[in-house]
mmCIF file of C-alpha atoms and ligand atoms in Angstrom:
data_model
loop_
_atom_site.group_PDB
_atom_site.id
_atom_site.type_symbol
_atom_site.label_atom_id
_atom_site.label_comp_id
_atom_site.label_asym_id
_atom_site.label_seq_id
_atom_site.Cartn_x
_atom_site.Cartn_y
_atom_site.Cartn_z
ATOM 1 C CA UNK A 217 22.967 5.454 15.304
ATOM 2 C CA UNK A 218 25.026 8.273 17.279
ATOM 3 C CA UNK A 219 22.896 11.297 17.734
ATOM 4 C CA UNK A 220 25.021 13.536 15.664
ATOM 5 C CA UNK A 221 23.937 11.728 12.991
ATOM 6 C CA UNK A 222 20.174 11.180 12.498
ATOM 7 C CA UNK A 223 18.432 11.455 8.931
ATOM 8 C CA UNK A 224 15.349 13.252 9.366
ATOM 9 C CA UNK A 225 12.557 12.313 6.375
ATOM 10 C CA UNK A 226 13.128 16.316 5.657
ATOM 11 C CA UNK A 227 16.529 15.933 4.933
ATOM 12 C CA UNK A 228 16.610 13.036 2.788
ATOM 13 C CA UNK A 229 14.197 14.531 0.681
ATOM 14 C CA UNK A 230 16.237 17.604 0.130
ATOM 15 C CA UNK A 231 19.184 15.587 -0.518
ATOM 16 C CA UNK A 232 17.481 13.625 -2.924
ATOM 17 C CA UNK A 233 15.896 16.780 -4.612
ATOM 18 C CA UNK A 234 19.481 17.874 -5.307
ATOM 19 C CA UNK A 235 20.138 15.159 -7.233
ATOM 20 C CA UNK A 236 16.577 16.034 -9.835
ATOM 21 C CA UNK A 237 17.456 19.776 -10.390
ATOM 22 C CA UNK A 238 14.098 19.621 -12.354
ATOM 23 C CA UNK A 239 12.100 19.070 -8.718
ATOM 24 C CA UNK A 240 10.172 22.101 -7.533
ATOM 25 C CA UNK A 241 10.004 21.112 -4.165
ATOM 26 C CA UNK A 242 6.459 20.151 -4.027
ATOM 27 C CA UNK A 243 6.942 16.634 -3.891
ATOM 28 C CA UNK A 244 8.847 17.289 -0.423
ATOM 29 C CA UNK A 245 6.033 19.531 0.363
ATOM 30 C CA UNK A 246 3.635 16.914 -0.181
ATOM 31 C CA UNK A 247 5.286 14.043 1.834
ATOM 32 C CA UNK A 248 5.811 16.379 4.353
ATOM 33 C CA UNK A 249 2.514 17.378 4.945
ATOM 34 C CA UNK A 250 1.692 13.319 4.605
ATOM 35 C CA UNK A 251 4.276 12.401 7.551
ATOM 36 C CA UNK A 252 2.111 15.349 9.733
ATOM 37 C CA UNK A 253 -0.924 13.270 8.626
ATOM 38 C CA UNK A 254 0.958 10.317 10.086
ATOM 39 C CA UNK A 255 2.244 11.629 12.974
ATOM 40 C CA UNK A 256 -1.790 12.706 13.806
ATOM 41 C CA UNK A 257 -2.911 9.267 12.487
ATOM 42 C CA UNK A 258 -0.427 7.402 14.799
ATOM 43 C CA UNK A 259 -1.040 9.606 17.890
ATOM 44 C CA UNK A 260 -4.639 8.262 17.865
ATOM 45 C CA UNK A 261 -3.699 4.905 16.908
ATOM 46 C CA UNK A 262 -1.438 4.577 20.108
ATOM 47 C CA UNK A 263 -4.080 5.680 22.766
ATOM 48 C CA UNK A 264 -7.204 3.596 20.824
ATOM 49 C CA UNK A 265 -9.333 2.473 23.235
ATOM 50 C CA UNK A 266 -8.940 5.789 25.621
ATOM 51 C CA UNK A 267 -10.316 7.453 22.913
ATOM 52 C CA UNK A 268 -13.122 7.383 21.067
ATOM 53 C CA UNK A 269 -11.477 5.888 17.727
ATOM 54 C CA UNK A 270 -12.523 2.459 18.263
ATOM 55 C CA UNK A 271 -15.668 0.305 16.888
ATOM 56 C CA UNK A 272 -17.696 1.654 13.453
ATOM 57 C CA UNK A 273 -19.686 4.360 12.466
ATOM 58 C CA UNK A 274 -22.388 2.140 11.479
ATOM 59 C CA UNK A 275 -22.276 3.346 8.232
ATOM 60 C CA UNK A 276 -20.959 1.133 4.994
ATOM 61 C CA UNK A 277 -18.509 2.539 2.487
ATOM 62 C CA UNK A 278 -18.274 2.043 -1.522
ATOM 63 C CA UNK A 279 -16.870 -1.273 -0.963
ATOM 64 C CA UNK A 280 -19.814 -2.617 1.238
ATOM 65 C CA UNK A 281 -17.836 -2.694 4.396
ATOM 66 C CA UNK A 282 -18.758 -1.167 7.543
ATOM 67 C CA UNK A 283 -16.795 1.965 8.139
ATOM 68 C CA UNK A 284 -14.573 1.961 11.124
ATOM 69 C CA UNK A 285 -14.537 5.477 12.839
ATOM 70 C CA UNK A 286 -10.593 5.101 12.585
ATOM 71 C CA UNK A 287 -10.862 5.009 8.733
ATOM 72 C CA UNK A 288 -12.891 8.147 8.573
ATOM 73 C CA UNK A 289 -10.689 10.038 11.206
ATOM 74 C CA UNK A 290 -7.320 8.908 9.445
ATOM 75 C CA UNK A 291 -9.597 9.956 5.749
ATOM 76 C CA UNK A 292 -10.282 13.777 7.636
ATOM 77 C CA UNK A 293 -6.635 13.932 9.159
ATOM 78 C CA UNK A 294 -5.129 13.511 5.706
ATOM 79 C CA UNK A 295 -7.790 15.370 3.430
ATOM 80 C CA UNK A 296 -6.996 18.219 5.777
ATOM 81 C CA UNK A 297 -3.162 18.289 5.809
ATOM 82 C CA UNK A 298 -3.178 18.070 2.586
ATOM 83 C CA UNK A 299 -6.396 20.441 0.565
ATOM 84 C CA UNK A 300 -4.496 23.514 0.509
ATOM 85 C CA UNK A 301 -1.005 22.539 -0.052
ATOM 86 C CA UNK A 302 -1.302 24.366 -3.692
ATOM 87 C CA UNK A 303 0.216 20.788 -5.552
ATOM 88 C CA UNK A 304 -2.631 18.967 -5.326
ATOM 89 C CA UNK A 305 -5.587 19.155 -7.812
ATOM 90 C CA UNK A 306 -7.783 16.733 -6.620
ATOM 91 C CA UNK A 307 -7.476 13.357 -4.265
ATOM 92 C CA UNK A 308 -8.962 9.468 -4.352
ATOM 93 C CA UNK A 309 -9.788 7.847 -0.532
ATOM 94 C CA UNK A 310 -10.981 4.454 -0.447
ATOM 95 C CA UNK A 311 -13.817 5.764 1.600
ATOM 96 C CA UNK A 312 -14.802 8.273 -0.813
ATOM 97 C CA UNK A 313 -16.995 7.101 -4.009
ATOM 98 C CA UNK A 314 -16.553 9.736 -6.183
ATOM 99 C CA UNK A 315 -12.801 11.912 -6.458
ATOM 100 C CA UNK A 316 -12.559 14.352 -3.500
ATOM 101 C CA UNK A 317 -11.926 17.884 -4.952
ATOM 102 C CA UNK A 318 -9.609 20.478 -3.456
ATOM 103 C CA UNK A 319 -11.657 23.428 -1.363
ATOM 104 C CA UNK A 320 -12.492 26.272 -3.856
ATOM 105 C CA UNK A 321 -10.475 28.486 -1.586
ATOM 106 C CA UNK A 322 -7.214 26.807 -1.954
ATOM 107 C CA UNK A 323 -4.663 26.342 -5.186
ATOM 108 C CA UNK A 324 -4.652 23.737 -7.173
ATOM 109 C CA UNK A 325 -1.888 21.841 -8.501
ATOM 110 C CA UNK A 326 -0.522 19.286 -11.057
ATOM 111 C CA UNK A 327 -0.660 16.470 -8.159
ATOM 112 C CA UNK A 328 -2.839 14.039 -7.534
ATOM 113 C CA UNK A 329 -2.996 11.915 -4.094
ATOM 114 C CA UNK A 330 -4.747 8.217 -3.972
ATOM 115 C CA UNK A 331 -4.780 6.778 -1.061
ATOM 116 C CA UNK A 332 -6.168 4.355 1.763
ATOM 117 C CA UNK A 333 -6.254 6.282 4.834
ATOM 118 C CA UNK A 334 -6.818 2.787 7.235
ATOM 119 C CA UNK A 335 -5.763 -0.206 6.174
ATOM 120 C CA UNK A 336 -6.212 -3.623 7.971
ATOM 121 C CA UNK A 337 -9.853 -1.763 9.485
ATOM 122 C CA UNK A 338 -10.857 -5.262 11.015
ATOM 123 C CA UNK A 339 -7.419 -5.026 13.285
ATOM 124 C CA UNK A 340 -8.279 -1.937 14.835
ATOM 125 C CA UNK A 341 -10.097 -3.065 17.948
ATOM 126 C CA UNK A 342 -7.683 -6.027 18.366
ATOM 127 C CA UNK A 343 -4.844 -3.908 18.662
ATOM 128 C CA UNK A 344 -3.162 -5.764 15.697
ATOM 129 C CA UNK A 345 -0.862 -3.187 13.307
ATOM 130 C CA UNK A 346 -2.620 -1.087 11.009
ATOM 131 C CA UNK A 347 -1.051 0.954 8.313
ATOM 132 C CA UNK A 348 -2.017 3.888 5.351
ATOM 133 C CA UNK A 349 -1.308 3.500 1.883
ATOM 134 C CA UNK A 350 -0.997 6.366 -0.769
ATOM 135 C CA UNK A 351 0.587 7.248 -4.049
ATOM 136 C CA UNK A 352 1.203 10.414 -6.187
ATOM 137 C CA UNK A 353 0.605 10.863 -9.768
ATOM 138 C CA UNK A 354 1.065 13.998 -11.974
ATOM 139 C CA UNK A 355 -1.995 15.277 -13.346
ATOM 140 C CA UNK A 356 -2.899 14.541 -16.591
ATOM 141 C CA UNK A 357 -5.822 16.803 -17.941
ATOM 142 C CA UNK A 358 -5.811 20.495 -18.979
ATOM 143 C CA UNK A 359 -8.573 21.990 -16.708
ATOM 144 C CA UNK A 360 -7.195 23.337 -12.938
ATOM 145 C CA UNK A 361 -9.545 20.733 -11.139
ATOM 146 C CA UNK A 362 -8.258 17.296 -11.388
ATOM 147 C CA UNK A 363 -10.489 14.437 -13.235
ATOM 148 C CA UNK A 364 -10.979 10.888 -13.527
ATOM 149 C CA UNK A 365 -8.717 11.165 -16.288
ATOM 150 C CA UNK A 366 -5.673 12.250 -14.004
ATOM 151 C CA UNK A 367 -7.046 9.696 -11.521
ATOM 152 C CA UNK A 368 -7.650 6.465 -13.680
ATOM 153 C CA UNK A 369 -3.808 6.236 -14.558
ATOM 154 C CA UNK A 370 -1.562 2.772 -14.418
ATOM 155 C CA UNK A 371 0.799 2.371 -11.494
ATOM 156 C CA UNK A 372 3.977 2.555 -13.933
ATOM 157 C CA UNK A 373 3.068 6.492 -13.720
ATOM 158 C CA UNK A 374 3.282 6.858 -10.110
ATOM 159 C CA UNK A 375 5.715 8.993 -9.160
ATOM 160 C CA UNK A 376 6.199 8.083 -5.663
ATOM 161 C CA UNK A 377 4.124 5.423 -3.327
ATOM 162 C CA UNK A 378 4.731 4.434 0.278
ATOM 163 C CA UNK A 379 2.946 3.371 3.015
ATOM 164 C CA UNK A 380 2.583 3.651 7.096
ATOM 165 C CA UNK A 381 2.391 1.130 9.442
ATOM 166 C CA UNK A 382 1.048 2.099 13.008
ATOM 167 C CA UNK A 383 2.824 -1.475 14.549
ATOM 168 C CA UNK A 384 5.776 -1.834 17.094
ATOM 169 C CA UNK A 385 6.860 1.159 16.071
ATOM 170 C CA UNK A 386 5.203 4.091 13.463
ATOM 171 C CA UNK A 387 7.383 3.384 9.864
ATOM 172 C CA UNK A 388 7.345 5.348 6.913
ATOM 173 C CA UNK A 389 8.366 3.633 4.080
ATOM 174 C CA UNK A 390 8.374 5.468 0.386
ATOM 175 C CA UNK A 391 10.007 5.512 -3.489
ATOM 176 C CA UNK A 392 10.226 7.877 -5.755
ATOM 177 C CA UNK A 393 11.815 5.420 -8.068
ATOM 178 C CA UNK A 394 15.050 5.911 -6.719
ATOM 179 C CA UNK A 395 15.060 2.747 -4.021
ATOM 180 C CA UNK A 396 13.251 2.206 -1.119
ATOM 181 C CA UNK A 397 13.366 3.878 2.167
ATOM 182 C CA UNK A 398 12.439 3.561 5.580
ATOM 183 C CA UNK A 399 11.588 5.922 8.363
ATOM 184 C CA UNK A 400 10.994 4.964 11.871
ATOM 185 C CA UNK A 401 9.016 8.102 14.186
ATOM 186 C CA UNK A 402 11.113 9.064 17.169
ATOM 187 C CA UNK A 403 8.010 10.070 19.160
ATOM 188 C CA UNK A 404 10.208 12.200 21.577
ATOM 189 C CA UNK A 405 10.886 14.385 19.425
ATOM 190 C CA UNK A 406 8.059 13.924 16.276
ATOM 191 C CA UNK A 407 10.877 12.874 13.747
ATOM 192 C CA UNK A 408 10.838 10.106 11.008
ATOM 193 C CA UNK A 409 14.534 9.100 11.335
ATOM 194 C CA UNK A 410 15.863 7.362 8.400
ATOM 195 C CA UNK A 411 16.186 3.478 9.330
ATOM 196 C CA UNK A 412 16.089 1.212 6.828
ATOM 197 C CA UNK A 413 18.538 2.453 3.975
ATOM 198 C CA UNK A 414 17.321 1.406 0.124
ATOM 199 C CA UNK A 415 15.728 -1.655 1.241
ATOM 200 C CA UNK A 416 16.185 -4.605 -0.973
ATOM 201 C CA UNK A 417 13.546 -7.364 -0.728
ATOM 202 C CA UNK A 418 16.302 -10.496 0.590
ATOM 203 C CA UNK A 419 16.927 -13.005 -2.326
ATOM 204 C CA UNK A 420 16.787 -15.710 -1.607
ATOM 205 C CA UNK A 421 14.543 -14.603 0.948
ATOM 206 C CA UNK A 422 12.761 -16.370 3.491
ATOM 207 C CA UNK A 423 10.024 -19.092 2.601
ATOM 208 C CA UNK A 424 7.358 -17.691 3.717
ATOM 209 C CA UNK A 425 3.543 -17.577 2.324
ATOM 210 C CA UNK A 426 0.795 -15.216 2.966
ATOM 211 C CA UNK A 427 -2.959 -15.676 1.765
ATOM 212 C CA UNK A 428 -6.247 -16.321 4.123
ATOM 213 C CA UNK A 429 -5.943 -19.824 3.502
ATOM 214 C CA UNK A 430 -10.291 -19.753 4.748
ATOM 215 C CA UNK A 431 -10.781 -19.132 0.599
ATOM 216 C CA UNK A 432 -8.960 -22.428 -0.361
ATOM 217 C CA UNK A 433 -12.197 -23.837 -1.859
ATOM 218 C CA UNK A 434 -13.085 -20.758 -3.471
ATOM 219 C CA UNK A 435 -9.994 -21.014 -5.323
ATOM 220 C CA UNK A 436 -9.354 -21.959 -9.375
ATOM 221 C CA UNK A 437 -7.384 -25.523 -9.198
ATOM 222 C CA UNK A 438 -4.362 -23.768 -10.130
ATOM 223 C CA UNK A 439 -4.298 -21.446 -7.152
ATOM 224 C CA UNK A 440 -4.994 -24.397 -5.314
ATOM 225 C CA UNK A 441 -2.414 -27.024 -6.974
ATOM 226 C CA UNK A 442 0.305 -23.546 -6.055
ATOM 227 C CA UNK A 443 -0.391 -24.387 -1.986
ATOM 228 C CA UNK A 444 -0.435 -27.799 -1.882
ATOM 229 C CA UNK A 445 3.269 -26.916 -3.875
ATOM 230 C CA UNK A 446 4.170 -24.202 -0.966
ATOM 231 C CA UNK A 447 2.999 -27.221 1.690
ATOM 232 C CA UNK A 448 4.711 -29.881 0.668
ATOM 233 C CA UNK A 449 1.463 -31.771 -0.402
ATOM 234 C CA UNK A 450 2.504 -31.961 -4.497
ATOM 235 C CA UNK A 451 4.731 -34.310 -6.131
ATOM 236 C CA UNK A 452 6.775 -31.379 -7.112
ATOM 237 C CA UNK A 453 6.382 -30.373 -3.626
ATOM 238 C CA UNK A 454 8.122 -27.446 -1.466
ATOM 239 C CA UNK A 455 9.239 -28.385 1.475
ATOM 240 C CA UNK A 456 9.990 -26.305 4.487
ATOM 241 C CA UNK A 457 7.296 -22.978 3.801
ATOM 242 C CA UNK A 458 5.938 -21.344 6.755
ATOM 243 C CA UNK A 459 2.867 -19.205 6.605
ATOM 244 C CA UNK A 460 2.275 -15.556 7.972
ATOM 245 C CA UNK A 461 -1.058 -13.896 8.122
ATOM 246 C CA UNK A 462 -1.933 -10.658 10.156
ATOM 247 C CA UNK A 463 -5.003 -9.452 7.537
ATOM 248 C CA UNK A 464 -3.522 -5.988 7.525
ATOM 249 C CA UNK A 465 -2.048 -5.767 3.813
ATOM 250 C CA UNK A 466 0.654 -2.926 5.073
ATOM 251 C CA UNK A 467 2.323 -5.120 7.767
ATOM 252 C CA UNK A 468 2.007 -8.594 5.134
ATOM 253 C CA UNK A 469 3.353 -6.515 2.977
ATOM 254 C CA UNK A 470 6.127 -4.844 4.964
ATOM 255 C CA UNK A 471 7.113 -8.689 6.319
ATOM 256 C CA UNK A 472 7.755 -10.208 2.909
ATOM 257 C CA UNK A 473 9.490 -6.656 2.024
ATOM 258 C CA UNK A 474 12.068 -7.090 4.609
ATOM 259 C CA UNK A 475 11.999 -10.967 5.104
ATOM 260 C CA UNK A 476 10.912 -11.975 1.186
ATOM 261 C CA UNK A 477 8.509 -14.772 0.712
ATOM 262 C CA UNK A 478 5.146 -13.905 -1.006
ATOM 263 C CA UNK A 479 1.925 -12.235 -0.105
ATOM 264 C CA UNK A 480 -1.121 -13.631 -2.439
ATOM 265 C CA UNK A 481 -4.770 -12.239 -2.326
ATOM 266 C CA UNK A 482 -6.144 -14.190 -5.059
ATOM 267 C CA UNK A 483 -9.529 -13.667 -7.117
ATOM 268 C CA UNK A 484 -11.894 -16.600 -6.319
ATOM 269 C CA UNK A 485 -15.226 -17.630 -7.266
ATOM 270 C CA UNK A 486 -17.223 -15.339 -4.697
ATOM 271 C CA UNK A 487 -14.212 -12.325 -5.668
ATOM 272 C CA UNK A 488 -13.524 -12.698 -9.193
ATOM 273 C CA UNK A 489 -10.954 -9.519 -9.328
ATOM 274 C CA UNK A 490 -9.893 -10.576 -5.563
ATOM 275 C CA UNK A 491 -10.555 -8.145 -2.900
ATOM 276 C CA UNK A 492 -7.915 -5.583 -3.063
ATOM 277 C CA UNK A 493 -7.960 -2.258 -4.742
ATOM 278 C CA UNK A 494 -5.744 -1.656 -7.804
ATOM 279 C CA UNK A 495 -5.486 2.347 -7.182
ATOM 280 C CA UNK A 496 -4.501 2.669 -3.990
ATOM 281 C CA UNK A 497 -3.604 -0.738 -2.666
ATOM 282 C CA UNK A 498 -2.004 -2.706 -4.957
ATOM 283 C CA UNK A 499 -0.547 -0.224 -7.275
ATOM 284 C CA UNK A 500 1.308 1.564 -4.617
ATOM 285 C CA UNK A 501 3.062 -1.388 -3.317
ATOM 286 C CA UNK A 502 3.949 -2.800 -6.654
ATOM 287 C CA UNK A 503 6.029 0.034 -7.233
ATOM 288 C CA UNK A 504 7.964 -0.165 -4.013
ATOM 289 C CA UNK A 505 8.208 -3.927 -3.997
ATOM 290 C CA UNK A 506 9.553 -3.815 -7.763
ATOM 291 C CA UNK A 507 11.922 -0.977 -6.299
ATOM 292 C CA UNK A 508 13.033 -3.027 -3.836
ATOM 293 C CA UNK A 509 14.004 -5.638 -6.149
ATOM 294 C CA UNK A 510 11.117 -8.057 -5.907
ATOM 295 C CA UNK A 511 7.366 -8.053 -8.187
ATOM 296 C CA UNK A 512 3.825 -7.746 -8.578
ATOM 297 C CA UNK A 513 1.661 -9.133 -10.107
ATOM 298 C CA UNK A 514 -2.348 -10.155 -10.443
ATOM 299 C CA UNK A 515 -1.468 -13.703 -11.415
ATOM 300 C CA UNK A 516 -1.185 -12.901 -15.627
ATOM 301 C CA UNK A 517 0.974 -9.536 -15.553
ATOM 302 C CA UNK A 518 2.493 -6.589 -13.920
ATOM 303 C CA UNK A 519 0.322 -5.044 -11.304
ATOM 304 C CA UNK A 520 2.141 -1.649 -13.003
ATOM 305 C CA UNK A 521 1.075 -2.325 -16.473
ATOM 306 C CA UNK A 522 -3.014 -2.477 -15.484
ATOM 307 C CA UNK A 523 -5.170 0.705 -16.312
ATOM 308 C CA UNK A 524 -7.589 1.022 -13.822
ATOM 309 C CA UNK A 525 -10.885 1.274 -15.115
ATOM 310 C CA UNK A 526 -12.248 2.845 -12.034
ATOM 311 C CA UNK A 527 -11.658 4.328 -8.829
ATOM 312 C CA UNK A 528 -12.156 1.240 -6.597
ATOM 313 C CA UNK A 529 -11.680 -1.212 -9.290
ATOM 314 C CA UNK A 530 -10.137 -4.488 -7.158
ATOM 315 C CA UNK A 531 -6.766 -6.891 -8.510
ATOM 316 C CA UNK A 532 -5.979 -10.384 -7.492
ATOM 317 C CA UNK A 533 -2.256 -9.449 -5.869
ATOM 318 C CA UNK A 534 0.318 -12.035 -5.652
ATOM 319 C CA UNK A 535 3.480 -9.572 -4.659
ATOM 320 C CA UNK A 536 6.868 -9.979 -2.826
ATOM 321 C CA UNK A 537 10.001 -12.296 -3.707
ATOM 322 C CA UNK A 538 10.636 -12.518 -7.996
ATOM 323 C CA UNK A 539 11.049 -16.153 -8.168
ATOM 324 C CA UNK A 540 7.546 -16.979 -5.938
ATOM 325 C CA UNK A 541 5.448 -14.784 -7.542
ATOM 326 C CA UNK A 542 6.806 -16.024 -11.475
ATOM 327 C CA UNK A 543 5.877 -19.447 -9.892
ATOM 328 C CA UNK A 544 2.724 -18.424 -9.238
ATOM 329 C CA UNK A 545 2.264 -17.020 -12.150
ATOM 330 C CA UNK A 546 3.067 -20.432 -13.782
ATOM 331 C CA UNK A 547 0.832 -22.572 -12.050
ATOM 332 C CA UNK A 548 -2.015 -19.857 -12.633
ATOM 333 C CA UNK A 549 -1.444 -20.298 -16.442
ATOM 334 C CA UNK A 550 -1.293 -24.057 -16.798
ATOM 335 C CA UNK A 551 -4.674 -23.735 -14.830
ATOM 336 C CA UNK A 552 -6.239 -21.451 -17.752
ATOM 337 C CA UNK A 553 -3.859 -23.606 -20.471
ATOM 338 C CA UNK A 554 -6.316 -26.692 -19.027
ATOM 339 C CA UNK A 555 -9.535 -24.841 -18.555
ATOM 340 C CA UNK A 556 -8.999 -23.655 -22.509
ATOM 341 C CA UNK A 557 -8.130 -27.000 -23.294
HETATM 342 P P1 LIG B 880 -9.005 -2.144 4.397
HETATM 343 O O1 LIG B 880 -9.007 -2.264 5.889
HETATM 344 O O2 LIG B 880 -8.360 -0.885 3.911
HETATM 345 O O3 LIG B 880 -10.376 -2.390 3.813
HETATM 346 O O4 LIG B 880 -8.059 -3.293 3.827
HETATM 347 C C1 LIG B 880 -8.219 -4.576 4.311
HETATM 348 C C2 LIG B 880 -7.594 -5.523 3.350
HETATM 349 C C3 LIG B 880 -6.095 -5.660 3.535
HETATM 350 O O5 LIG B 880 -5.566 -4.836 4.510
HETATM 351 C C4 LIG B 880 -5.909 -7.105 3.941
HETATM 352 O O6 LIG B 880 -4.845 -7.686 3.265
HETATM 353 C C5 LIG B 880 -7.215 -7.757 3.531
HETATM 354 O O7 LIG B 880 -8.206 -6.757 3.595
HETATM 355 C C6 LIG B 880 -7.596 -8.869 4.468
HETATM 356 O O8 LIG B 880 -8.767 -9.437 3.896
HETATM 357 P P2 LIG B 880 -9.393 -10.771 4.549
HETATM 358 O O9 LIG B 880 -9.949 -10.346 5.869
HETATM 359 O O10 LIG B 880 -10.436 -11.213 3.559
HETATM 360 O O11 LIG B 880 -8.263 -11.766 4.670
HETATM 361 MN MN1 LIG B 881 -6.784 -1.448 2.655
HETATM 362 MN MN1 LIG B 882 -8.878 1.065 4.300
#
């Protein structure tokens, strides 16, 4: 890329504004003020260990899991670029219980922002890549302070998702439902430079599985029958699969999005909605993997279709290349044809 020609973030958001005469400009407002989030996020990130970012607070979070001082820095760093933008009515943090409401002395707005602030906490001290997760959705409700009403919405209303990943390099990768995008940060001069054009998930793409393979007994037989398929071990078996696992959903994810293959987090008999978090996990990255081409899924349906019923509610995720996760899907319903049978 000469120069003369970089894409900033900025300016691909204005150019794609032009194109929705109905946008007000807060959506650019609001991913703007999420890549300043980022660029804070991924400062810290990058010097880890000279700083004191590292290790947990000793406290646990709503999900039972001790919180990481990274995940409430990156939680404060976006809370705070974002609580007085004037679009936002309320936000959801996976280290927040209840909604987090916008300071009385700021605006609200008809947005609301979900969102993981650290994801892949337990590769933070191991200098493994890291990301953040969010989503916007358009309030719902009458009243000026958003509710669970505006919050509790399916992922087929999202209006835009995307995610960061603090790895090699800082990407930002997003969809308003007009493709996918990637931005990597030019650190010498604090830019997200467009990089990845409408990213299409590679068909057929590379056969590659994801999952924490530690579960396998946990597993119902038809999650189980699917691997020994992916390792050659079935009569109808698959040759030639590698596996990939980092434990960071974001950089799982962002492999199978540029390589294909699939990632799968199932439910098992310790986990029976699986581990990951429909709001602001697996939502968000159904809607740019289905942008991209590819789908989502918690082993019935669309991840996009399910209602969440609360904030942290959790969703077996099988997401990344169409024809892998429909296979999934198939051996996860002979599995409940047999257990009705
Ligand atoms: P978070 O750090 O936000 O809690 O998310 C961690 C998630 C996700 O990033 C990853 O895919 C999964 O946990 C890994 O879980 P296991 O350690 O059970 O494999
Ligand atoms: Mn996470
Ligand atoms: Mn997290």
């Amino acid at each position: 890329m000469t120069e003369s020609h970089v894409v900033t973030l900025e300016r691909h958001i204005i150019e794609a504004e032009r194109s929705h005469p109905e946008a007000t400009g807060a959506f650019s407002n609001i991913l703007h003020s999420i890549t300043l989030a980022a660029k804070i996020i991924s400062r810290e990130v990058n010097k880890a260990g000279l700083v004191d970012v590292l290790g947990a607070t000793g406290d646990t979070n709503i999900q039972g899991e001790s919180v990481q001082k990274l995940d409430l820095y990156a939680q404060d760093v976006i809370y705070n670029a974002m609580d007085h933008s004037g679009h936002l009515c309320c936000m959801v943090s996976e280290e927040s219980e209840d909604i987090l409401p916008i300071p009385e002395a700021f605006p609200k707005g008809e947005y609301v922002l979900v969102f993981d602030p650290l994801d892949g906490s337990s590769n933070i001290d191991v200098n493994a890549s890291i990301g953040t997760i969010f989503a916007i959705h358009r309030k719902v409700s009458d009243g000026e302070d958003g509710t669970l009403e505006d919050c509790l919405q399916a992922g087929c209303q999202q209006l835009a998702a995307g995610y960061v990943l603090y790895g090699s390099s800082t990407m930002l990768v997003y969809t308003s439902g007009a493709g996918v995008h990637g931005f990597t940060l030019d650190p010498s001069i604090g830019e997200f430079l467009l990089s990845h054009r409408n990213i299409r998930i590679p068909d057929p793409g590379a056969r590659l599985y994801s999952i924490n393979e530690a579960y396998y007994p946990r597993w119902s037989v038809g999650q189980q029958r699917l691997m020994q398929h992916f390792k050659g071990l079935g009569d109808d078996s698959e040759p030639s699969f590698s596996s990939r696992y980092i434990g960071s959903l974001v950089a799982d994810f962002h492999r199978t999005l540029l390589k294909g293959g699939i990632f799968m987090y199932p439910a098992d008999s310790k986990n029976p909605n699986g581990k990951l978090r429909l709001l602001y996990e697996a939502a968000p990255m159904a809607m740019i993997c289905e942008q991209a081409g590819g789908k989502a899924s918690n082993g019935i349906g669309s991840i996009l279709d399910l209602v969440p019923e609360g904030l942290h509610q959790r969703t077996p995720l099988y997401v990344g290349s169409a024809p892998l996760v429909e296979l999934a899907e198939s051996y996860l319903a002979e599995n409940q044809a047999e257990m009705g049978a």
